[in-house]
Short mmCIF file of C-alpha atoms in Angstrom, two decimals:
data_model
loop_
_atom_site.label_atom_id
_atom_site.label_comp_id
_atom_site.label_asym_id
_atom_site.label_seq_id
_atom_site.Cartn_x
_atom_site.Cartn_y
_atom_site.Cartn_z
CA UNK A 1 -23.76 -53.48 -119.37
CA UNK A 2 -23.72 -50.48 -121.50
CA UNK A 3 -20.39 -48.73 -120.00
CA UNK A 4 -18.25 -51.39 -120.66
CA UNK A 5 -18.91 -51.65 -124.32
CA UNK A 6 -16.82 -49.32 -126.49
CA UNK A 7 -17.70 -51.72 -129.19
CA UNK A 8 -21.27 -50.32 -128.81
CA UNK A 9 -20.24 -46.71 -130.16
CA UNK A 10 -18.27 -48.40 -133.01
CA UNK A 11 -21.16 -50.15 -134.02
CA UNK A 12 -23.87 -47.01 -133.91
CA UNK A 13 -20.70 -45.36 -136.28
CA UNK A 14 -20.98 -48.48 -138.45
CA UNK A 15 -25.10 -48.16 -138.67
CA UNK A 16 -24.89 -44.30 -139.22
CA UNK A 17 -22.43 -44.89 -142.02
CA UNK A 18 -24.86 -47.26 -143.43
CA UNK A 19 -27.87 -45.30 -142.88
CA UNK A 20 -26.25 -42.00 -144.15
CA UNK A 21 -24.57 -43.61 -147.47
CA UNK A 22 -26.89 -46.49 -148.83
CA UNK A 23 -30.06 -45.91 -150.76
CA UNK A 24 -32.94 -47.99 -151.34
CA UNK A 25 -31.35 -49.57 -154.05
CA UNK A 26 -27.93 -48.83 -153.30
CA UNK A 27 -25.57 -51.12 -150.38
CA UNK A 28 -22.67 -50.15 -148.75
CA UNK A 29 -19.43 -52.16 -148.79
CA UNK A 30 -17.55 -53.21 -145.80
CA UNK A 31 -14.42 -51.75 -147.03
CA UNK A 32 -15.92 -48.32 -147.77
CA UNK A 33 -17.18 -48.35 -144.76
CA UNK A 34 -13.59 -48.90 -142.82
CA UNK A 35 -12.33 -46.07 -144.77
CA UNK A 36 -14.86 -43.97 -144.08
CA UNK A 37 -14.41 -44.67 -140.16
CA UNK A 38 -11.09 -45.21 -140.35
CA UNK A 39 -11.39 -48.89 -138.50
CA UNK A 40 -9.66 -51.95 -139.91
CA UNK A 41 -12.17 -54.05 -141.81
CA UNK A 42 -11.12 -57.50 -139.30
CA UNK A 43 -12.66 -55.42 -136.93
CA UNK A 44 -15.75 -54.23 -138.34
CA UNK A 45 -16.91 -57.40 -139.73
CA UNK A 46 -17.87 -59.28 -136.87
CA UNK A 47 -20.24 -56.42 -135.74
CA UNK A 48 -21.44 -56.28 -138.95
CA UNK A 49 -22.62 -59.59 -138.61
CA UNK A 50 -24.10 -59.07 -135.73
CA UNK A 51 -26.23 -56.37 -136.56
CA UNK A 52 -26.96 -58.57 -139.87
CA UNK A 53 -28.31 -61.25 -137.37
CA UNK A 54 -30.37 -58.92 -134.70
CA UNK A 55 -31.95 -57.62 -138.25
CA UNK A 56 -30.63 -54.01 -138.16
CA UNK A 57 -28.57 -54.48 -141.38
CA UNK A 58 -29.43 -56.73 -144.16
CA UNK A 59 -26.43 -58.17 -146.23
CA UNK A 60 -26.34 -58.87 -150.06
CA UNK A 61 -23.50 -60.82 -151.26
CA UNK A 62 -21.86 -60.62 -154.66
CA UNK A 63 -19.49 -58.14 -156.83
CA UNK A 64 -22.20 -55.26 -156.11
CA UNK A 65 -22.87 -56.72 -152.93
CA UNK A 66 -23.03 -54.82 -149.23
CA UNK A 67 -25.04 -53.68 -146.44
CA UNK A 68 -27.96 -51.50 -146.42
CA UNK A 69 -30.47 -50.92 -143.47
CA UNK A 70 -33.28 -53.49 -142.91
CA UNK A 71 -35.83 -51.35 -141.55
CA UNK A 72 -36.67 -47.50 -141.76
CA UNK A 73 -34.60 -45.33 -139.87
CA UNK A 74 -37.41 -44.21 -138.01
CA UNK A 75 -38.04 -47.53 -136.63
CA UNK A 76 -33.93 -48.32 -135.41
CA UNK A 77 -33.43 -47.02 -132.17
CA UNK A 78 -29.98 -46.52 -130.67
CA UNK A 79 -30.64 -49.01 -127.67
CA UNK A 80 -31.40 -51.44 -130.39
CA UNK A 81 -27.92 -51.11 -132.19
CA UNK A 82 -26.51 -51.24 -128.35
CA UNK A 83 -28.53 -54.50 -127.19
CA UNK A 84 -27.76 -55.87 -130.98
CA UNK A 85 -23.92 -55.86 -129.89
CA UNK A 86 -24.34 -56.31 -125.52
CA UNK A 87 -25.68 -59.48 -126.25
CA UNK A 88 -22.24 -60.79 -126.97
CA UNK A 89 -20.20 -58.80 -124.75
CA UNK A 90 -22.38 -60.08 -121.75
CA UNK A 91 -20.97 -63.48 -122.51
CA UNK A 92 -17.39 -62.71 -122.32
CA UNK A 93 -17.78 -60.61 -118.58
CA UNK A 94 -16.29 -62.29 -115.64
CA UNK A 95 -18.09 -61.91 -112.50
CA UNK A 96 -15.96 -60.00 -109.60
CA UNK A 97 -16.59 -61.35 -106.61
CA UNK A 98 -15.67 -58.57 -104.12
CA UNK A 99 -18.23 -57.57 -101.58
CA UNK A 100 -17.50 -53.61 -102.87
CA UNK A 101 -18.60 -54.49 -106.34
CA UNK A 102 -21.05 -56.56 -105.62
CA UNK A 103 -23.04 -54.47 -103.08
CA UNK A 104 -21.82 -50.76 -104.26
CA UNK A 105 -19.90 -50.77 -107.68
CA UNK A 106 -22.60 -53.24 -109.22
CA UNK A 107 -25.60 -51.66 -108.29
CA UNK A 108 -24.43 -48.25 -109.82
CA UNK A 109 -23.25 -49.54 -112.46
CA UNK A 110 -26.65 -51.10 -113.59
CA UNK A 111 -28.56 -48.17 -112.06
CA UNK A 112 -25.94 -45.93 -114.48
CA UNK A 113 -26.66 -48.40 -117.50
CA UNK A 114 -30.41 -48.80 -116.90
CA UNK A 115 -30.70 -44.51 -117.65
CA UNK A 116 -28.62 -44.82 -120.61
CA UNK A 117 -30.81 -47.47 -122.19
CA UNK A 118 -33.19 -45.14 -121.86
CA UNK A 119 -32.16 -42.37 -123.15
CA UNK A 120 -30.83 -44.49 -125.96
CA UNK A 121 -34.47 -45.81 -126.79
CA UNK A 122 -35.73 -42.13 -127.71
CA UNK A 123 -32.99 -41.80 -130.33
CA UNK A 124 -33.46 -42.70 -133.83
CA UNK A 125 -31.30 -43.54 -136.87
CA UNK A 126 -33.68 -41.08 -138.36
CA UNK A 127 -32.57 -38.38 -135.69
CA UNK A 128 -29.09 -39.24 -135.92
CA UNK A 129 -29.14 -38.21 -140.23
CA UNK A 130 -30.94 -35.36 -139.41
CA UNK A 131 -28.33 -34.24 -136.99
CA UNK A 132 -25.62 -34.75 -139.75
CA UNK A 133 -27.48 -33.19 -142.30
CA UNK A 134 -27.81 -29.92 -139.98
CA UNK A 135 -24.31 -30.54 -139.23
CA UNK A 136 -23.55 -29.35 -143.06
CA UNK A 137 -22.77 -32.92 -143.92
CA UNK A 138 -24.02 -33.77 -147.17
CA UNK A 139 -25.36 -37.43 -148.23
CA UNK A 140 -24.55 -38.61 -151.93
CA UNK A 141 -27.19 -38.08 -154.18
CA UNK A 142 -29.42 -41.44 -154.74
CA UNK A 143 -29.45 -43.01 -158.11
CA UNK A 144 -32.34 -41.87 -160.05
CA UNK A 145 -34.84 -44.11 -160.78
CA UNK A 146 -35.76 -45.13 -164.45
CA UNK A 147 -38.93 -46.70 -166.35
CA UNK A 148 -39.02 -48.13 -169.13
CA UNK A 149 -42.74 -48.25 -170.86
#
């Protein structure tokens, strides 16, 4: 469920950031992006690696190592970064067994999360930049690109 998952907004932050700061040629490190956010590293690395595995960040290791975004911001919806990170949080939710819950608390609940997802499926990464952009936050300049003939 979408409600329960606070984990969910830390890991939209944790895309923005990515989307916002890397370049085409440029990744983003996990420690600039916990000072950036202001969240302890520990804690951002295991969503990092899940949104490494549901393929909405692509990792490269070594000294200039980092994230960067595996697919155009256009195509990375917000339910995607959400589902990327429920999948895991389903499996640690205990079941209440309580006739309330189950026939009243439940059902909204799910009805609640079902028009979220939505919602969340009609929001881009893409939209999300724009937003800061408009915002008056400014993105670092990408590293030109050079040829050589």
């Amino acid at each position: 469920m979408l409600l329960r998952q606070d984990r969910a907004i830390i890991a939209l932050l944790i895309v923005t950031d990515v989307a916002f700061y890397s370049s085409r040629n440029n990744t983003v490190s996990a420690a600039d992006i916990s000072t950036r956010t202001t969240l302890p590293k520990r804690s951002i690395e295991p969503l990092l690696q899940l949104l490494s595995k549901a393929s909405i960040l692509e990792s490269t290791r070594g000294p200039h190592g980092g994230y960067h975004l595996a697919k155009p911001k256009r195509l990375i919806t917000v339910a995607s970064i959400i589902q990327a990170i429920s999948v895991q949080e389903k499996e640690k939710y205990t079941e209440i067994s309580s006739p309330l819950y189950q026939q009243v608390i439940k059902p909204f609940w799910e009805e609640t999360d079902h028009k979220i997802l939505k919602e969340a499926t009609k929001v881009t990464l893409q939209d999300l930049i724009k937003s800061a952009e408009e915002k008056g936050m400014k993105r670092p300049r990408p590293n030109p690109i050079y040829f050589t003939i």
